[in-house]
């Protein structure tokens, strides 16, 4: 029986991520990402890469965003559109449980899109040009205990398809490494 896991796009392709400048956080996430990937490969888990909604809308030269900016009908519709084939694949694997075991889905906490338990939030909008108090605006960004928009839409689609109880959704998050590593222990 083949074990299968669905993962956020940037777990396999870090080139899709927004350029980050906090080297300590980057290193911690990268170390956990490598540990997770090595464990999955060592256990011969098949890995299916979810699409990146931010990259498919904005490309690589985008600014960092917060989930508040993505919480709109246009972004949610985009997420639904790119997730539809993934849900079909997931349903097909689950329908063939004699051949496949779906371990679950792994997002990336802190992401405005793919955060499962934590996402970044702030009241960001408008242009940067001539804006006063920009440092204050950026410093008001917080990590809140809720899912990013892409994961919210994914969970809605799982529920609509009767898959909520069949598919575990967890995350890669350096301060809580057990979340992504434990899902591979099935």
Tab-separated table of C-alpha atoms in Angstrom:
chain	number	residue	atom	x	y	z
A	1	UNK	CA	0.000	0.000	0.000
A	2	UNK	CA	1.346	3.412	-0.976
A	3	UNK	CA	1.264	6.158	1.632
A	4	UNK	CA	0.421	9.598	0.245
A	5	UNK	CA	0.663	13.085	1.685
A	6	UNK	CA	-0.401	16.408	0.203
A	7	UNK	CA	1.860	19.373	1.049
A	8	UNK	CA	1.872	23.121	0.580
A	9	UNK	CA	3.719	24.138	-2.543
A	10	UNK	CA	6.661	25.776	-0.766
A	11	UNK	CA	7.513	22.644	1.206
A	12	UNK	CA	8.860	21.222	-2.060
A	13	UNK	CA	9.666	24.495	-3.799
A	14	UNK	CA	11.034	27.206	-1.534
A	15	UNK	CA	11.671	29.390	-4.598
A	16	UNK	CA	7.933	30.138	-4.594
A	17	UNK	CA	8.077	31.835	-1.177
A	18	UNK	CA	8.107	35.577	-0.617
A	19	UNK	CA	11.693	36.711	-0.112
A	20	UNK	CA	12.318	36.703	3.636
A	21	UNK	CA	14.985	38.584	5.540
A	22	UNK	CA	14.839	37.096	9.042
A	23	UNK	CA	17.656	34.562	8.722
A	24	UNK	CA	17.000	32.924	12.102
A	25	UNK	CA	13.360	32.139	11.249
A	26	UNK	CA	14.331	31.077	7.728
A	27	UNK	CA	16.950	28.654	9.052
A	28	UNK	CA	14.577	27.127	11.614
A	29	UNK	CA	11.874	26.534	9.008
A	30	UNK	CA	14.379	25.200	6.471
A	31	UNK	CA	15.851	22.739	8.989
A	32	UNK	CA	12.393	21.410	9.837
A	33	UNK	CA	11.419	21.270	6.157
A	34	UNK	CA	14.489	19.139	5.409
A	35	UNK	CA	13.846	16.870	8.400
A	36	UNK	CA	10.226	16.403	7.284
A	37	UNK	CA	11.202	15.702	3.669
A	38	UNK	CA	13.959	13.250	4.619
A	39	UNK	CA	11.567	11.383	6.900
A	40	UNK	CA	8.906	11.227	4.163
A	41	UNK	CA	11.427	9.971	1.612
A	42	UNK	CA	12.932	7.437	4.026
A	43	UNK	CA	9.436	6.067	4.686
A	44	UNK	CA	8.665	6.003	0.949
A	45	UNK	CA	5.720	8.381	1.353
A	46	UNK	CA	4.465	9.708	-1.974
A	47	UNK	CA	4.260	13.520	-1.933
A	48	UNK	CA	1.671	15.545	-3.829
A	49	UNK	CA	2.377	19.252	-4.119
A	50	UNK	CA	-0.554	21.639	-3.737
A	51	UNK	CA	-0.507	24.784	-5.918
A	52	UNK	CA	0.622	28.100	-4.435
A	53	UNK	CA	-2.212	30.639	-4.648
A	54	UNK	CA	0.088	33.600	-4.059
A	55	UNK	CA	2.597	32.633	-6.748
A	56	UNK	CA	-0.142	31.812	-9.264
A	57	UNK	CA	-1.658	35.271	-8.751
A	58	UNK	CA	1.351	37.501	-8.160
A	59	UNK	CA	4.463	35.631	-9.254
A	60	UNK	CA	7.840	35.716	-7.506
A	61	UNK	CA	8.315	39.492	-7.159
A	62	UNK	CA	5.451	40.043	-4.752
A	63	UNK	CA	5.412	41.837	-1.435
A	64	UNK	CA	4.640	39.969	1.730
A	65	UNK	CA	0.937	39.975	2.501
A	66	UNK	CA	-1.262	39.246	5.492
A	67	UNK	CA	-4.346	37.040	5.542
A	68	UNK	CA	-6.613	40.091	5.881
A	69	UNK	CA	-5.593	41.146	2.361
A	70	UNK	CA	-6.490	37.731	0.938
A	71	UNK	CA	-9.823	37.523	2.746
A	72	UNK	CA	-11.921	38.513	-0.242
A	73	UNK	CA	-14.148	36.759	-2.757
A	74	UNK	CA	-11.619	37.060	-5.600
A	75	UNK	CA	-8.778	35.334	-3.739
A	76	UNK	CA	-11.119	32.705	-2.325
A	77	UNK	CA	-12.472	31.957	-5.811
A	78	UNK	CA	-8.909	31.624	-7.106
A	79	UNK	CA	-8.140	29.162	-4.293
A	80	UNK	CA	-11.232	27.099	-5.131
A	81	UNK	CA	-10.287	27.004	-8.789
A	82	UNK	CA	-6.736	25.760	-8.209
A	83	UNK	CA	-7.785	23.357	-5.433
A	84	UNK	CA	-10.528	21.624	-7.449
A	85	UNK	CA	-8.149	19.171	-9.212
A	86	UNK	CA	-6.428	18.434	-5.881
A	87	UNK	CA	-9.745	17.539	-4.255
A	88	UNK	CA	-10.497	15.231	-7.202
A	89	UNK	CA	-7.119	13.505	-6.753
A	90	UNK	CA	-7.665	13.206	-3.022
A	91	UNK	CA	-11.110	11.652	-3.526
A	92	UNK	CA	-9.698	9.146	-6.018
A	93	UNK	CA	-6.917	8.056	-3.672
A	94	UNK	CA	-9.392	7.705	-0.809
A	95	UNK	CA	-11.753	5.695	-3.004
A	96	UNK	CA	-8.972	3.170	-3.579
A	97	UNK	CA	-8.052	2.513	0.028
A	98	UNK	CA	-6.841	-1.010	-0.761
A	99	UNK	CA	-3.963	0.560	-2.685
A	100	UNK	CA	-3.458	3.937	-1.002
A	101	UNK	CA	-3.364	5.442	2.472
A	102	UNK	CA	-3.744	9.206	2.557
A	103	UNK	CA	-1.819	10.443	5.596
A	104	UNK	CA	-3.171	13.979	5.316
A	105	UNK	CA	-2.344	17.504	4.249
A	106	UNK	CA	0.528	19.646	5.561
A	107	UNK	CA	0.371	23.441	5.375
A	108	UNK	CA	2.894	26.016	6.610
A	109	UNK	CA	1.994	27.935	9.748
A	110	UNK	CA	2.551	31.676	9.663
A	111	UNK	CA	1.583	31.875	6.000
A	112	UNK	CA	-1.308	34.201	5.103
A	113	UNK	CA	-2.480	31.491	2.703
A	114	UNK	CA	-1.273	28.104	3.967
A	115	UNK	CA	-1.256	28.601	7.720
A	116	UNK	CA	-3.221	25.819	9.425
A	117	UNK	CA	-3.124	26.831	13.093
A	118	UNK	CA	-1.449	30.248	12.765
A	119	UNK	CA	-1.561	32.994	10.166
A	120	UNK	CA	-0.209	36.525	9.994
A	121	UNK	CA	-2.792	39.291	10.367
A	122	UNK	CA	-2.720	43.079	10.126
A	123	UNK	CA	-4.665	45.969	8.690
A	124	UNK	CA	-2.470	46.486	5.606
A	125	UNK	CA	-3.671	48.360	2.551
A	126	UNK	CA	-2.839	51.274	0.283
A	127	UNK	CA	0.377	52.449	-1.282
A	128	UNK	CA	3.652	52.902	0.554
A	129	UNK	CA	4.464	56.184	-1.152
A	130	UNK	CA	4.319	59.152	1.230
A	131	UNK	CA	2.609	57.053	3.879
A	132	UNK	CA	3.410	58.135	7.402
A	133	UNK	CA	3.784	55.634	10.186
A	134	UNK	CA	4.674	52.741	7.909
A	135	UNK	CA	6.964	51.195	10.531
A	136	UNK	CA	4.086	51.242	13.013
A	137	UNK	CA	1.814	49.585	10.445
A	138	UNK	CA	4.331	46.806	9.784
A	139	UNK	CA	4.954	46.274	13.496
A	140	UNK	CA	1.238	45.705	14.079
A	141	UNK	CA	1.408	42.434	12.155
A	142	UNK	CA	0.567	39.569	14.533
A	143	UNK	CA	0.539	35.804	14.390
A	144	UNK	CA	-3.038	34.801	15.172
A	145	UNK	CA	-4.436	31.384	15.995
A	146	UNK	CA	-6.477	30.701	12.869
A	147	UNK	CA	-6.000	29.319	9.369
A	148	UNK	CA	-4.779	31.222	6.338
A	149	UNK	CA	-7.253	31.814	3.522
A	150	UNK	CA	-6.110	28.991	1.190
A	151	UNK	CA	-6.368	26.480	4.039
A	152	UNK	CA	-9.766	27.892	5.065
A	153	UNK	CA	-11.012	27.276	1.521
A	154	UNK	CA	-9.416	23.816	1.474
A	155	UNK	CA	-11.196	22.914	4.737
A	156	UNK	CA	-14.502	24.185	3.292
A	157	UNK	CA	-14.002	21.998	0.212
A	158	UNK	CA	-13.119	18.973	2.351
A	159	UNK	CA	-16.347	19.502	4.310
A	160	UNK	CA	-18.422	19.947	1.145
A	161	UNK	CA	-17.068	16.631	-0.143
A	162	UNK	CA	-17.591	14.753	3.140
A	163	UNK	CA	-13.839	14.356	3.679
A	164	UNK	CA	-13.291	16.302	6.909
A	165	UNK	CA	-13.122	13.185	9.091
A	166	UNK	CA	-11.060	11.259	6.545
A	167	UNK	CA	-8.220	13.743	6.014
A	168	UNK	CA	-6.031	15.225	8.731
A	169	UNK	CA	-4.808	18.774	8.098
A	170	UNK	CA	-1.675	19.794	9.995
A	171	UNK	CA	1.289	22.101	9.491
A	172	UNK	CA	4.999	22.591	9.276
A	173	UNK	CA	5.903	25.101	11.996
A	174	UNK	CA	9.406	25.351	13.480
A	175	UNK	CA	8.228	26.124	17.070
A	176	UNK	CA	5.988	23.012	16.954
A	177	UNK	CA	7.923	20.465	14.838
A	178	UNK	CA	5.979	17.454	16.091
A	179	UNK	CA	2.897	18.504	14.098
A	180	UNK	CA	4.377	17.720	10.691
A	181	UNK	CA	6.623	14.887	11.839
A	182	UNK	CA	3.893	12.937	13.661
A	183	UNK	CA	1.694	12.711	10.570
A	184	UNK	CA	4.380	10.553	8.965
A	185	UNK	CA	4.270	8.072	11.865
A	186	UNK	CA	1.051	6.382	10.725
